[in-house]
mmCIF file of C-alpha atoms in Angstrom:
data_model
loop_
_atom_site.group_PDB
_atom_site.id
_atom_site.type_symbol
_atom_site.label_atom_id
_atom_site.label_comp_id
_atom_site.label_asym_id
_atom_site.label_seq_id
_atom_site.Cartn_x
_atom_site.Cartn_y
_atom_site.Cartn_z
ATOM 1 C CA UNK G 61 134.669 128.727 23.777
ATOM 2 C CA UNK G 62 136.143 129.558 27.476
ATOM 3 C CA UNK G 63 134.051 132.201 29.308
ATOM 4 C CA UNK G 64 136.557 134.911 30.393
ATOM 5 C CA UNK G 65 135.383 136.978 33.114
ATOM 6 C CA UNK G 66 136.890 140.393 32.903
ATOM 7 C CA UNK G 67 135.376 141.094 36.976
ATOM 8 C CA UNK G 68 138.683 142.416 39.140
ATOM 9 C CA UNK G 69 139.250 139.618 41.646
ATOM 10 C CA UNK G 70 137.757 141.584 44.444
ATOM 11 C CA UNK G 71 134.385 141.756 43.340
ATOM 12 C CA UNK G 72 134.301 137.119 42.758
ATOM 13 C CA UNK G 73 135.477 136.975 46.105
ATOM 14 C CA UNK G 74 132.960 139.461 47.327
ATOM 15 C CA UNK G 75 129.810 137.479 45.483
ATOM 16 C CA UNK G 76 131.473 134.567 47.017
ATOM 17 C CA UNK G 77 131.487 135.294 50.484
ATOM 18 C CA UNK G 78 127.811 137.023 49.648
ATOM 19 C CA UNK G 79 126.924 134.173 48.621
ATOM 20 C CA UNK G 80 128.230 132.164 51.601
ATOM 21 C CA UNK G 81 126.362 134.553 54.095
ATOM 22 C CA UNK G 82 123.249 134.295 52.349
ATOM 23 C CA UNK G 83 123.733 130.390 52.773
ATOM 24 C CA UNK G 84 124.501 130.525 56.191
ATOM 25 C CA UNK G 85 121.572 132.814 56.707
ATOM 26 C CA UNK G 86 119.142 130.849 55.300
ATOM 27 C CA UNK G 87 120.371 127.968 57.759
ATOM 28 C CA UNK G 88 120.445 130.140 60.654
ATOM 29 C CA UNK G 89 116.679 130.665 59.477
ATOM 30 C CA UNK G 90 115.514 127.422 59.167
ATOM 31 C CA UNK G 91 117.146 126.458 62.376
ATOM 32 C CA UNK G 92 115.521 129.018 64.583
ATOM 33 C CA UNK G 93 112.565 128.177 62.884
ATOM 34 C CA UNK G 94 112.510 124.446 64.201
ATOM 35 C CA UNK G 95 113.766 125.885 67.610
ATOM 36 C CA UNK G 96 110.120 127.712 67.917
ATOM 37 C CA UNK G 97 108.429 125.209 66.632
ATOM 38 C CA UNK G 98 110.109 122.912 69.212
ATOM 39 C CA UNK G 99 109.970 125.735 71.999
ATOM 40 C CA UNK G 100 106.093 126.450 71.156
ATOM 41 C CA UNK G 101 105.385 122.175 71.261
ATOM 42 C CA UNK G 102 107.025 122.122 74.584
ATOM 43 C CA UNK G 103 104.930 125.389 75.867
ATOM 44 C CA UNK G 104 101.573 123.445 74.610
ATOM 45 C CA UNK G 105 102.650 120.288 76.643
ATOM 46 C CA UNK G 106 103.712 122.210 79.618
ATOM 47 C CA UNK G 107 100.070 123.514 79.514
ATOM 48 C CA UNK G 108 98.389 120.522 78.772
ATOM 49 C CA UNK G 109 100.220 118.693 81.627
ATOM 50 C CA UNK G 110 99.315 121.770 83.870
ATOM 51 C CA UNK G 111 95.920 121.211 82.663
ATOM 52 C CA UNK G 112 95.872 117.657 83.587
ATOM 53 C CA UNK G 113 97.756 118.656 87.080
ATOM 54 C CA UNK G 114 94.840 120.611 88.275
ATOM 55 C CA UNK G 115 91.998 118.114 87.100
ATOM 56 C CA UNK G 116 94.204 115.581 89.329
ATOM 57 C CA UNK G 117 94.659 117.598 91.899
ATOM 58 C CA UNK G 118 90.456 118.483 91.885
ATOM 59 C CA UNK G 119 89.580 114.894 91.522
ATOM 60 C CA UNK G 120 92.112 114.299 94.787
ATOM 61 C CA UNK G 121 90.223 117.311 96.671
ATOM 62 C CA UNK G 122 86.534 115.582 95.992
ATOM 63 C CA UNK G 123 87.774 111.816 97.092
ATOM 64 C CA UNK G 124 89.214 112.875 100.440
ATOM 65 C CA UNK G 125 85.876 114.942 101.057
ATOM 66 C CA UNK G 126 84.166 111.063 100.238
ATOM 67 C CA UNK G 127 86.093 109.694 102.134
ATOM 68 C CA UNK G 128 85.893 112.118 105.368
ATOM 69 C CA UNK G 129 81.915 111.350 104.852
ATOM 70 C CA UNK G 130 82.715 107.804 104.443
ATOM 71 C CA UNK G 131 84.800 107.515 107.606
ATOM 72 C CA UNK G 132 81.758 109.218 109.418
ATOM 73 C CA UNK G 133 79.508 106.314 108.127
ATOM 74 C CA UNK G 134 82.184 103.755 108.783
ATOM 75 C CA UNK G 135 81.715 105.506 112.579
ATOM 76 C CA UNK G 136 78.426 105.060 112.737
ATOM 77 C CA UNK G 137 78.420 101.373 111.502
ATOM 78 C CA UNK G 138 80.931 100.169 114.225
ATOM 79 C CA UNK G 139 78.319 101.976 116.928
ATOM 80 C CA UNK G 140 75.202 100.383 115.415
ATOM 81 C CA UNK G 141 77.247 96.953 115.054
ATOM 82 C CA UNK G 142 77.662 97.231 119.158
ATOM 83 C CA UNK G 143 74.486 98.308 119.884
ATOM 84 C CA UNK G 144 73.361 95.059 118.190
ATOM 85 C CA UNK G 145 76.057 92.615 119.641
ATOM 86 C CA UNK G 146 74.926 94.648 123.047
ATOM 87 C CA UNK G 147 71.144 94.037 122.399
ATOM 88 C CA UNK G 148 71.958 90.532 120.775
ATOM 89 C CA UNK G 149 74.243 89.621 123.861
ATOM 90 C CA UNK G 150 71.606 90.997 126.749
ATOM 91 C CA UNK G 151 68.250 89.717 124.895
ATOM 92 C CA UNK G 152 69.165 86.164 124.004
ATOM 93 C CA UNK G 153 69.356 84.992 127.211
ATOM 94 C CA UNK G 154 65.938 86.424 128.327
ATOM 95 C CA UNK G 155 62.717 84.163 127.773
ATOM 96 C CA UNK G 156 59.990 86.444 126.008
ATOM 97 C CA UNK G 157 57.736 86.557 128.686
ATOM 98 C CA UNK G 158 55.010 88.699 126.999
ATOM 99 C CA UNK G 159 54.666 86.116 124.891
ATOM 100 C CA UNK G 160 54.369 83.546 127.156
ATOM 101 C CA UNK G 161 51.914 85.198 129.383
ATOM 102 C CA UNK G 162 49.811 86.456 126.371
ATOM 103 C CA UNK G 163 49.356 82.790 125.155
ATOM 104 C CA UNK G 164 49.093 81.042 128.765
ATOM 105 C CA UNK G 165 46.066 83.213 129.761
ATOM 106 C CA UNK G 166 44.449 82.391 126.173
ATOM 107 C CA UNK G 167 44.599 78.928 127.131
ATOM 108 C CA UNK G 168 42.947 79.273 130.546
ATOM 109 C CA UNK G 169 40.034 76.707 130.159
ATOM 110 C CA UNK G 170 36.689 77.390 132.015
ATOM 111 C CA UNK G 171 36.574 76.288 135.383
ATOM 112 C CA UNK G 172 40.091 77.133 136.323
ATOM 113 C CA UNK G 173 41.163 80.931 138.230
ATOM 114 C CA UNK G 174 44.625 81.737 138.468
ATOM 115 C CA UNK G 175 45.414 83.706 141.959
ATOM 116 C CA UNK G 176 49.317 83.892 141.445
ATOM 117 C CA UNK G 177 51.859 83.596 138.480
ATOM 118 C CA UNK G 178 55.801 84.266 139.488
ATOM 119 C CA UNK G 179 58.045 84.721 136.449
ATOM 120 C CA UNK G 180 62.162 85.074 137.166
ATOM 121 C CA UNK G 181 65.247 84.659 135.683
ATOM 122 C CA UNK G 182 67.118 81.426 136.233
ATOM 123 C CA UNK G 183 70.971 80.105 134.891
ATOM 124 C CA UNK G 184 71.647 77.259 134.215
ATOM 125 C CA UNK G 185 75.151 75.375 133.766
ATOM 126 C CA UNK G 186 76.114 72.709 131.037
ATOM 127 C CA UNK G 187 77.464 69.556 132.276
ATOM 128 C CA UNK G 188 80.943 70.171 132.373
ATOM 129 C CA UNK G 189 80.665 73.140 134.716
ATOM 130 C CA UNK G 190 78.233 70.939 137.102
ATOM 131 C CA UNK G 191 81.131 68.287 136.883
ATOM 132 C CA UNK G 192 83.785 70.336 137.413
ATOM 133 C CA UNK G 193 85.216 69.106 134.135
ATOM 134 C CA UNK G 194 86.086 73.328 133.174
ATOM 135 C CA UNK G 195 83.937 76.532 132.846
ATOM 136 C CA UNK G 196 81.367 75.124 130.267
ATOM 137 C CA UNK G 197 79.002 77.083 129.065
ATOM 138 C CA UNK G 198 76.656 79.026 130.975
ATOM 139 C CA UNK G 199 72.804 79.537 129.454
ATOM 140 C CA UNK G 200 70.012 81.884 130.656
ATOM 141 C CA UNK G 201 66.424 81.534 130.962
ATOM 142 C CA UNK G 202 63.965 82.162 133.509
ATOM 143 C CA UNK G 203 61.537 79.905 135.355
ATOM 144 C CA UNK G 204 57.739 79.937 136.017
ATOM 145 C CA UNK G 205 55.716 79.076 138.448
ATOM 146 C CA UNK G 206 51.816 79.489 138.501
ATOM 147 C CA UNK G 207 49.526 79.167 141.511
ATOM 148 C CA UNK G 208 45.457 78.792 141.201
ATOM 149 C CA UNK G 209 41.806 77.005 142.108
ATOM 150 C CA UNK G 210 40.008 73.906 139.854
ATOM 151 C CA UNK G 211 36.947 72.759 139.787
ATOM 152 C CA UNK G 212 38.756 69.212 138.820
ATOM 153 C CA UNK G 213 41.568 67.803 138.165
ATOM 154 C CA UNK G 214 41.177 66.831 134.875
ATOM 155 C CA UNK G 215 40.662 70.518 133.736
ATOM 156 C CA UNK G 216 44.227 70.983 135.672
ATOM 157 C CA UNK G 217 45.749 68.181 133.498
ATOM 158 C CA UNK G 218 44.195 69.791 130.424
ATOM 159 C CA UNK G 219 45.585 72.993 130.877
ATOM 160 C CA UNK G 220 48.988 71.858 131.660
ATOM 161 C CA UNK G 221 48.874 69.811 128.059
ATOM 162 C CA UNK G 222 48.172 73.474 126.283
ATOM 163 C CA UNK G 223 51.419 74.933 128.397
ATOM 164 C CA UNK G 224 53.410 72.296 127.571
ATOM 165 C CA UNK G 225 52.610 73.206 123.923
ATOM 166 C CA UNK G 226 53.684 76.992 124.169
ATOM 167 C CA UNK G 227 57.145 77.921 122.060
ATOM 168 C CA UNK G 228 60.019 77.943 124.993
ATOM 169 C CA UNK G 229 58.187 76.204 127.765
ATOM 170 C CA UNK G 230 60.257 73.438 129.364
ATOM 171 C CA UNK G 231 59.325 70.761 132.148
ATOM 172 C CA UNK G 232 55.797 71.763 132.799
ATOM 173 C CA UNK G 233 54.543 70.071 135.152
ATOM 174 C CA UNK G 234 52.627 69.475 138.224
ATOM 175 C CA UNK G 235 54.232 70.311 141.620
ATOM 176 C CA UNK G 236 51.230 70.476 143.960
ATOM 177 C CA UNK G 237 47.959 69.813 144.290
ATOM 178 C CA UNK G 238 45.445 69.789 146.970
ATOM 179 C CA UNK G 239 41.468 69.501 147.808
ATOM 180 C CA UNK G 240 40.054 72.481 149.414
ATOM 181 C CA UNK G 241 36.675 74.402 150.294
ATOM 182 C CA UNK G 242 36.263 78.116 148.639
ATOM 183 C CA UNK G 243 33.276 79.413 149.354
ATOM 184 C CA UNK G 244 31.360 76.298 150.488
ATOM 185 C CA UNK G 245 32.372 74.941 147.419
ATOM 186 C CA UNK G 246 35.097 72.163 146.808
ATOM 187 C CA UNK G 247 37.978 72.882 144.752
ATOM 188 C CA UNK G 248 41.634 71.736 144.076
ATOM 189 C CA UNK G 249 44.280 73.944 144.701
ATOM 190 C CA UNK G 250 47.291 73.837 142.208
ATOM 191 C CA UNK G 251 50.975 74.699 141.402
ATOM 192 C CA UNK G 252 52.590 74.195 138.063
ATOM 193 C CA UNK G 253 56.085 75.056 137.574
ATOM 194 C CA UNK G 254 58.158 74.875 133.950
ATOM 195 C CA UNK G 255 61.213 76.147 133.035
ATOM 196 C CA UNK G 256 61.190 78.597 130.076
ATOM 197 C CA UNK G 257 64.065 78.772 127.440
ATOM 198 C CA UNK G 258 65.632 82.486 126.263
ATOM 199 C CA UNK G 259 62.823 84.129 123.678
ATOM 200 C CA UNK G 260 63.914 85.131 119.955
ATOM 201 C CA UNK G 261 64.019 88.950 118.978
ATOM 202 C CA UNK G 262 64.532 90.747 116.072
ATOM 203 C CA UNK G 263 67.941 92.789 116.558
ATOM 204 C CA UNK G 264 66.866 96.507 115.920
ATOM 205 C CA UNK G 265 69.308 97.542 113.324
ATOM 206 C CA UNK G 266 70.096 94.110 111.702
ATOM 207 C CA UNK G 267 69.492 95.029 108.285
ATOM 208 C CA UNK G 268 71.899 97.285 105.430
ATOM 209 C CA UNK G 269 74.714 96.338 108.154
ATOM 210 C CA UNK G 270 77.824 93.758 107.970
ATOM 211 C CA UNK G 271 78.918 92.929 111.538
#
């Protein structure tokens, strides 16, 4: 059988453009729907990356405070790496001479007085500047010479061996010698002379630094 509808044609056409505005409706719905959703993703991003903004722009703030201490460190290197190229520059061309006197009086043997020790500083020039060949190279050290009474001269000879032994001591040697009365009593007089090489010390801020 054929359904007959016995509506007037004004109420189908009303249902049907009901029925189209309910459609479009529900698409206007769902569509604003996945603009919020989309609108409310982009808000949560925008806060996460505002988030992530300020950790950056903390994390920035502490490393430039580093490195302002840093740089004050880095200061304070390049002073204590002159100080030592200063110290290192002035001290190894001087001959330790407390040192040298310490252990030359130790070895004093009986029998022998000392009545005048001279210590100065002496440079000397390499070869090529003696020759006139160019600058060369120019070294410091000092030179020694001591003056005193014997009883012999073997005990004058004997002491000279022990110099000759003492770190830095160069070219000890002899340079005078002479009979004499002290006292009504006969003695030799003596000079010794020896050239003494620049002394090793310990730079004062060597260690923890990179020069």
């Amino acid at each position: 059988m054929n359904n007959i509808s016995l509506l007037p044609p004004e109420i189908k056409l009303y249902k049907q453009s009901r029925q189209k505005m309910m459609n479009y409706s529900f698409a206007f719905i769902i569509g604003l729907m996945v603009l919020l959703i989309i609108y409310f993703v982009l808000i949560f991003a925008n806060v996460q990356a505002n988030s992530e903004l300020n950790k950056l722009k903390k994390d920035r703030a502490t490393l430039d405070s580093e490195i302002q201490v840093l740089g004050k460190y880095e200061d304070l290197q390049q002073q204590v790496i002159f100080v030592n190229q200063t110290f290192e520059k002035i001290m190894n061309n001087v001959p330790d001479w407390d040192d040298l006197l310490v252990n030359i009086g130790l070895n004093i043997p009986d029998g022998v007085w000392l009545t005048d020790m001279t210590a100065t500083q002496s440079k000397s020039k390499t070869k090529n500047e003696d020759e006139g060949e160019g600058e060369g190279k120019s070294t410091t050290g000092g030179d020694l010479l001591v003056r005193g009474l014997a009883i012999n001269n073997s005990l004058i000879a004997s002491w000279l061996d022990e110099i000759q032994k003492i770190s830095h001591v160069q070219n000890a040697n002899i340079s005078f010698a002479s009979k004499r009365v002290v006292d009504n009593q006969n003695v030799i007089q003596f000079e010794i002379k020896a050239s003494i090489t620049p002394g090793e010390y310990e730079i004062p801020f060597s260690k923890g630094v990179s020069q």
